């Protein structure tokens, strides 16, 4: 018995640049947070893939099992139902695309449209049934330290440099007390992909927030920006910190490393034979 649905998707026939453009069209949303769904789509693509375990080849972006409880109710996934619901009209307009490809593509669209690097993308993910869902606890816990980060990311097959590169996605979006208990954005431009996360981490003075909520840091000067305990350890760990410094000084280097690491993240758990077409999508502002 295979938990993956037997019917192969009809990829290859879909015009993925067209789907890219349709997703790009719905990103701006003035009723949402900082005006863009890009950050939450990026988080959806990451949480759908970040369940991967290379030892057992389970989890990963193939499957889109977050459609089902209990995975949809895992604490780490709190709030992501909004992202899934906002993508339903795109699925309805393109019934041939699998949810797993759609969520992954939405992450790529968001990063590119918010000014980030081009992320090479390959379709062909297949949706699975609820039985293929991974147990709770595969995604990182923001209250813990570097050992935990390594346990989680080494399990997926990432190294220290890639852990730091991926963490730079926290230039985007914010924490919501009703989702995670934490509060606030990491940078002053939460809808732009920049190396601002690394710059803020290095340049600001971070102090523990005085509140009843979970332990987090705020910048001493304004109190407007935040860091999670797992963000803060990137400064303290002697193998992580040099990458924080390099990425803060060189946005191009970070863009390159982030593009590779995010592509790798999106490929976790997806069977490939090496002959697949790799897409490099044009940003909507390059198409005019
Ligand atoms: Fe993250 N992230 N993330 N994160 N994350 C949160 C929000 C975003 C951790 C914890 C949290 C990555 C790595 C980690 C995004 C992308 C990535 C939140 C707040 C927590 C908590 C959720 C809320 O309250 O809504 C931890 C721990 C790690 C450990 O490494 C990686 C990797 C990525 C992508 C590559 C994005 C984007 C957000 C903002 C979402 C939004 O709604 O604004």
Coordinates of C-alpha atoms and ligand atoms in Angstrom, one line a residue:
X1 CA 0.0 0.0 0.0
X2 CA 1.4 3.4 -1.0
X3 CA 0.0 6.4 0.7
X4 CA 0.8 8.5 -2.3
X5 CA -2.1 8.7 -4.8
X6 CA -1.5 6.4 -7.8
X7 CA -2.6 8.8 -10.5
X8 CA 0.4 10.8 -11.8
X9 CA -0.3 14.6 -12.3
X10 CA -0.4 15.8 -15.8
X11 CA 2.5 18.2 -15.3
X12 CA 4.2 19.4 -18.4
X13 CA 0.9 20.5 -19.9
X14 CA 0.4 23.3 -17.4
X15 CA 1.8 26.7 -18.2
X16 CA 3.5 27.3 -14.9
X17 CA 4.5 30.8 -15.7
X18 CA 0.8 31.5 -16.1
X19 CA 0.1 30.0 -12.6
X20 CA 3.1 32.0 -11.3
X21 CA 1.5 35.2 -12.5
X22 CA -1.9 34.3 -11.1
X23 CA -0.3 33.8 -7.6
X24 CA 1.7 37.0 -8.1
X25 CA -1.6 38.8 -8.7
X26 CA -3.1 37.9 -5.3
X27 CA 0.0 38.7 -3.2
X28 CA -1.0 42.3 -2.5
X29 CA -3.7 42.3 0.1
X30 CA -4.2 45.5 2.0
X31 CA -6.4 43.8 4.6
X32 CA -3.6 41.5 5.6
X33 CA -0.7 42.3 8.0
X34 CA 1.8 44.4 6.2
X35 CA -0.1 44.4 2.9
X36 CA 1.2 41.1 1.4
X37 CA 0.4 37.4 1.6
X38 CA 4.0 36.7 0.5
X39 CA 5.4 36.1 4.0
X40 CA 2.7 33.6 4.9
X41 CA 2.9 31.8 1.6
X42 CA 6.7 31.5 2.2
X43 CA 6.0 30.0 5.6
X44 CA 3.5 27.5 4.1
X45 CA 6.0 26.3 1.5
X46 CA 8.6 25.9 4.2
X47 CA 6.4 24.1 6.7
X48 CA 5.1 21.7 4.0
X49 CA 8.7 20.7 3.2
X50 CA 10.5 21.0 6.6
X51 CA 9.0 17.8 7.9
X52 CA 11.5 15.8 5.8
X53 CA 13.6 13.0 7.5
X54 CA 16.3 11.8 5.2
X55 CA 16.9 8.6 7.3
X56 CA 13.4 7.3 6.6
X57 CA 12.7 9.4 3.4
X58 CA 9.4 10.5 4.9
X59 CA 7.8 14.0 5.0
X60 CA 8.9 16.8 2.7
X61 CA 7.1 18.8 0.1
X62 CA 5.6 15.8 -1.7
X63 CA 2.2 15.0 -0.3
X64 CA 0.7 18.3 1.0
X65 CA -0.5 16.3 4.0
X66 CA -1.0 19.6 5.9
X67 CA -4.5 19.6 4.2
X68 CA -5.5 17.1 6.9
X69 CA -5.7 17.0 10.6
X70 CA -3.8 16.3 12.8
X71 CA -0.9 17.9 10.7
X72 CA -3.0 21.0 10.0
X73 CA -3.4 21.3 13.8
X74 CA 0.2 20.8 14.8
X75 CA 1.2 23.9 16.9
X76 CA 3.9 24.9 14.4
X77 CA 1.3 25.2 11.7
X78 CA -1.0 27.5 13.5
X79 CA -2.3 30.3 11.2
X80 CA -1.4 28.6 8.0
X81 CA -5.0 27.7 7.1
X82 CA -5.3 31.3 5.8
X83 CA -2.5 30.7 3.3
X84 CA -4.1 27.4 2.2
X85 CA -7.5 29.1 1.8
X86 CA -6.1 32.0 -0.2
X87 CA -4.6 29.6 -2.7
X88 CA -7.9 27.7 -3.3
X89 CA -9.0 30.0 -6.1
X90 CA -5.7 29.3 -7.9
X91 CA -6.2 25.6 -7.5
X92 CA -9.8 26.0 -8.8
X93 CA -8.5 27.8 -11.9
X94 CA -5.9 25.1 -12.5
X95 CA -7.4 21.8 -11.3
X96 CA -4.4 19.9 -12.8
X97 CA -1.9 21.4 -10.4
X98 CA -1.3 19.3 -7.2
X99 CA -1.6 21.1 -3.8
X100 CA 2.0 20.2 -3.1
X101 CA 3.2 21.9 -6.3
X102 CA 0.9 24.8 -5.7
X103 CA 2.2 25.5 -2.2
X104 CA 5.8 25.1 -3.3
X105 CA 5.3 27.4 -6.3
X106 CA 3.6 30.0 -4.1
X107 CA 6.7 30.1 -1.9
X108 CA 8.9 30.7 -5.0
X109 CA 6.5 33.3 -6.4
X110 CA 6.5 35.2 -3.1
X111 CA 10.3 35.3 -2.7
X112 CA 10.8 36.5 -6.3
X113 CA 8.0 39.0 -6.3
X114 CA 9.1 40.5 -2.9
X115 CA 12.5 41.3 -4.5
X116 CA 14.4 38.1 -3.7
X117 CA 16.6 35.8 -5.9
X118 CA 15.3 33.6 -8.7
X119 CA 14.6 30.2 -7.2
X120 CA 14.9 27.3 -9.7
X121 CA 11.7 25.2 -9.5
X122 CA 10.6 21.8 -10.6
X123 CA 7.0 20.6 -10.8
X124 CA 5.8 17.0 -10.3
X125 CA 4.9 16.7 -6.6
X126 CA 2.1 14.3 -5.9
X127 CA -0.5 14.8 -3.2
X128 CA -0.8 12.1 -0.6
X129 CA -3.5 11.0 1.8
X130 CA -3.6 11.8 5.5
X131 CA -1.9 8.5 6.4
X132 CA 1.4 9.9 4.9
X133 CA 1.4 12.8 7.4
X134 CA 4.5 13.0 9.6
X135 CA 4.2 13.0 13.4
X136 CA 4.3 16.3 15.3
X137 CA 7.6 17.7 16.3
X138 CA 9.5 17.7 13.0
X139 CA 9.5 21.5 12.6
X140 CA 11.8 23.7 14.8
X141 CA 10.7 24.9 18.2
X142 CA 11.6 28.6 18.6
X143 CA 12.2 28.4 22.3
X144 CA 15.2 26.1 22.0
X145 CA 18.9 26.4 21.1
X146 CA 21.6 25.5 18.5
X147 CA 21.6 21.8 19.3
X148 CA 17.9 21.6 18.5
X149 CA 18.4 23.7 15.3
X150 CA 21.1 21.2 14.2
X151 CA 19.0 18.2 15.1
X152 CA 16.1 19.5 13.0
X153 CA 18.0 20.7 10.0
X154 CA 20.7 18.0 9.8
X155 CA 17.7 15.5 9.8
X156 CA 16.6 17.1 6.6
X157 CA 20.2 17.1 5.2
X158 CA 21.2 20.7 5.7
X159 CA 24.6 22.0 7.1
X160 CA 25.4 25.0 9.3
X161 CA 25.8 27.4 6.4
X162 CA 22.4 26.4 4.9
X163 CA 20.7 26.7 8.3
X164 CA 21.9 30.3 8.6
X165 CA 21.0 31.0 4.9
X166 CA 17.5 29.7 5.4
X167 CA 17.0 31.6 8.6
X168 CA 17.4 34.9 6.6
X169 CA 13.8 34.3 5.4
X170 CA 12.9 36.0 8.7
X171 CA 13.5 39.3 6.9
X172 CA 9.9 38.6 6.0
X173 CA 6.7 38.7 7.9
X174 CA 6.1 38.7 11.6
X175 CA 5.1 36.7 14.6
X176 CA 1.5 36.7 15.7
X177 CA 0.6 36.1 19.4
X178 CA -2.5 34.1 18.3
X179 CA -0.4 31.8 16.2
X180 CA 2.9 31.2 18.0
X181 CA 2.6 33.3 21.2
X182 CA 5.5 35.5 19.9
X183 CA 5.0 39.1 18.7
X184 CA 6.4 41.4 16.1
X185 CA 8.5 41.6 12.9
X186 CA 12.2 40.9 12.6
X187 CA 12.9 43.8 10.2
X188 CA 11.5 47.2 9.2
X189 CA 10.7 45.9 5.7
X190 CA 8.7 42.7 6.3
X191 CA 7.5 42.5 2.7
X192 CA 10.9 42.8 1.0
X193 CA 13.5 40.0 0.7
X194 CA 16.7 41.7 1.8
X195 CA 19.7 40.7 4.0
X196 CA 18.1 42.9 6.7
X197 CA 17.6 40.0 9.1
X198 CA 21.4 39.5 9.4
X199 CA 22.1 43.2 9.6
X200 CA 19.5 43.7 12.4
X201 CA 20.8 40.7 14.3
X202 CA 24.3 42.0 14.3
X203 CA 23.8 45.7 14.6
X204 CA 21.0 46.1 17.1
X205 CA 21.3 45.6 20.8
X206 CA 18.9 42.8 21.7
X207 CA 17.3 42.6 25.2
X208 CA 14.8 40.1 26.6
X209 CA 11.2 41.4 26.2
X210 CA 9.5 42.1 29.5
X211 CA 6.1 40.5 29.2
X212 CA 4.0 37.5 30.2
X213 CA 4.5 35.9 26.8
X214 CA 7.2 33.4 25.8
X215 CA 10.9 34.4 26.0
X216 CA 11.8 36.6 23.0
X217 CA 14.2 39.5 22.3
X218 CA 13.3 43.1 21.3
X219 CA 15.7 45.8 20.0
X220 CA 16.6 48.0 22.9
X221 CA 16.4 51.2 21.1
X222 CA 12.8 51.1 19.7
X223 CA 11.3 47.9 21.0
X224 CA 9.7 47.5 17.6
X225 CA 11.7 44.6 16.2
X226 CA 12.0 41.1 17.5
X227 CA 14.2 38.0 17.5
X228 CA 13.2 34.5 18.6
X229 CA 15.6 32.5 20.9
X230 CA 16.5 30.3 17.8
X231 CA 17.4 33.5 15.9
X232 CA 19.5 34.8 18.7
X233 CA 21.6 31.6 18.9
X234 CA 22.9 32.2 15.4
X235 CA 24.9 35.1 17.0
X236 CA 26.1 33.0 19.9
X237 CA 27.1 29.8 18.1
X238 CA 30.7 29.9 16.8
X239 CA 29.9 28.0 13.7
X240 CA 26.7 29.9 12.8
X241 CA 28.0 33.4 13.5
X242 CA 30.5 33.7 10.7
X243 CA 27.7 33.2 8.2
X244 CA 25.6 35.8 9.9
X245 CA 28.5 38.2 9.4
X246 CA 29.1 37.2 5.8
X247 CA 25.5 37.5 4.8
X248 CA 25.1 40.9 6.6
X249 CA 28.0 42.2 4.6
X250 CA 27.2 40.7 1.2
X251 CA 23.5 40.5 0.1
X252 CA 24.5 38.8 -3.2
X253 CA 26.2 36.0 -1.4
X254 CA 23.1 35.5 0.7
X255 CA 20.8 35.6 -2.3
X256 CA 22.8 32.9 -4.0
X257 CA 23.0 30.7 -0.9
X258 CA 19.3 31.3 0.0
X259 CA 18.2 30.4 -3.6
X260 CA 20.1 27.1 -3.5
X261 CA 19.0 26.2 0.0
X262 CA 15.3 27.1 -0.6
X263 CA 15.4 25.1 -3.9
X264 CA 16.9 22.1 -1.9
X265 CA 14.2 22.5 0.7
X266 CA 11.5 22.4 -1.9
X267 CA 13.0 19.2 -3.4
X268 CA 13.0 17.3 -0.1
X269 CA 11.1 14.0 -0.4
X270 CA 10.3 14.4 -4.1
X271 CA 11.3 11.5 -6.3
X272 CA 13.3 12.7 -9.3
X273 CA 15.1 11.0 -12.1
X274 CA 17.3 13.9 -13.2
X275 CA 15.5 14.5 -16.5
X276 CA 12.9 16.9 -15.2
X277 CA 12.6 20.4 -16.7
X278 CA 13.8 23.1 -14.3
X279 CA 11.9 26.4 -14.4
X280 CA 13.3 29.8 -13.9
X281 CA 10.3 32.1 -13.7
X282 CA 10.3 35.7 -14.8
X283 CA 9.1 38.2 -12.2
X284 CA 6.0 40.1 -13.2
X285 CA 7.9 43.4 -13.5
X286 CA 10.3 41.7 -16.0
X287 CA 7.5 40.7 -18.3
X288 CA 6.2 44.2 -19.1
Ligands
LIG1 FE1 10.0 31.0 10.6 N1 8.8 31.4 12.1 N2 11.1 29.7 11.8 N3 11.2 30.4 9.0 N4 8.9 32.1 9.4 C1 7.7 32.3 12.1 C2 7.3 33.0 11.0 C3 7.9 33.0 9.7 C4 10.9 29.5 13.2 C5 9.8 30.0 13.9 C6 8.8 30.9 13.4 C7 12.2 29.5 9.1 C8 12.8 29.0 10.2 C9 12.3 29.1 11.5 C10 9.1 32.3 8.0 C11 10.0 31.6 7.2 C12 10.9 30.7 7.7 C13 7.1 32.3 13.3 C14 5.9 33.2 13.7 C15 7.8 31.5 14.2 C16 7.5 31.2 15.6 C17 4.6 32.5 13.3 C18 3.4 33.3 13.6 O1 3.2 33.7 14.8 O2 2.6 33.6 12.7 C19 11.9 28.7 13.7 C20 12.0 28.3 15.2 C21 12.8 28.5 12.7 C22 14.0 27.7 12.9 O3 14.9 27.7 12.0 C23 12.7 29.2 7.7 C24 13.8 28.2 7.4 C25 11.8 29.9 6.9 C26 11.8 29.9 5.4 C27 12.8 29.6 4.6 C28 8.3 33.4 7.5 C29 8.3 33.9 6.1 C30 7.5 33.8 8.6 C31 6.5 34.9 8.6 C32 5.1 34.4 8.4 C33 4.1 35.5 8.5 O4 2.9 35.2 8.6 O5 4.4 36.7 8.5

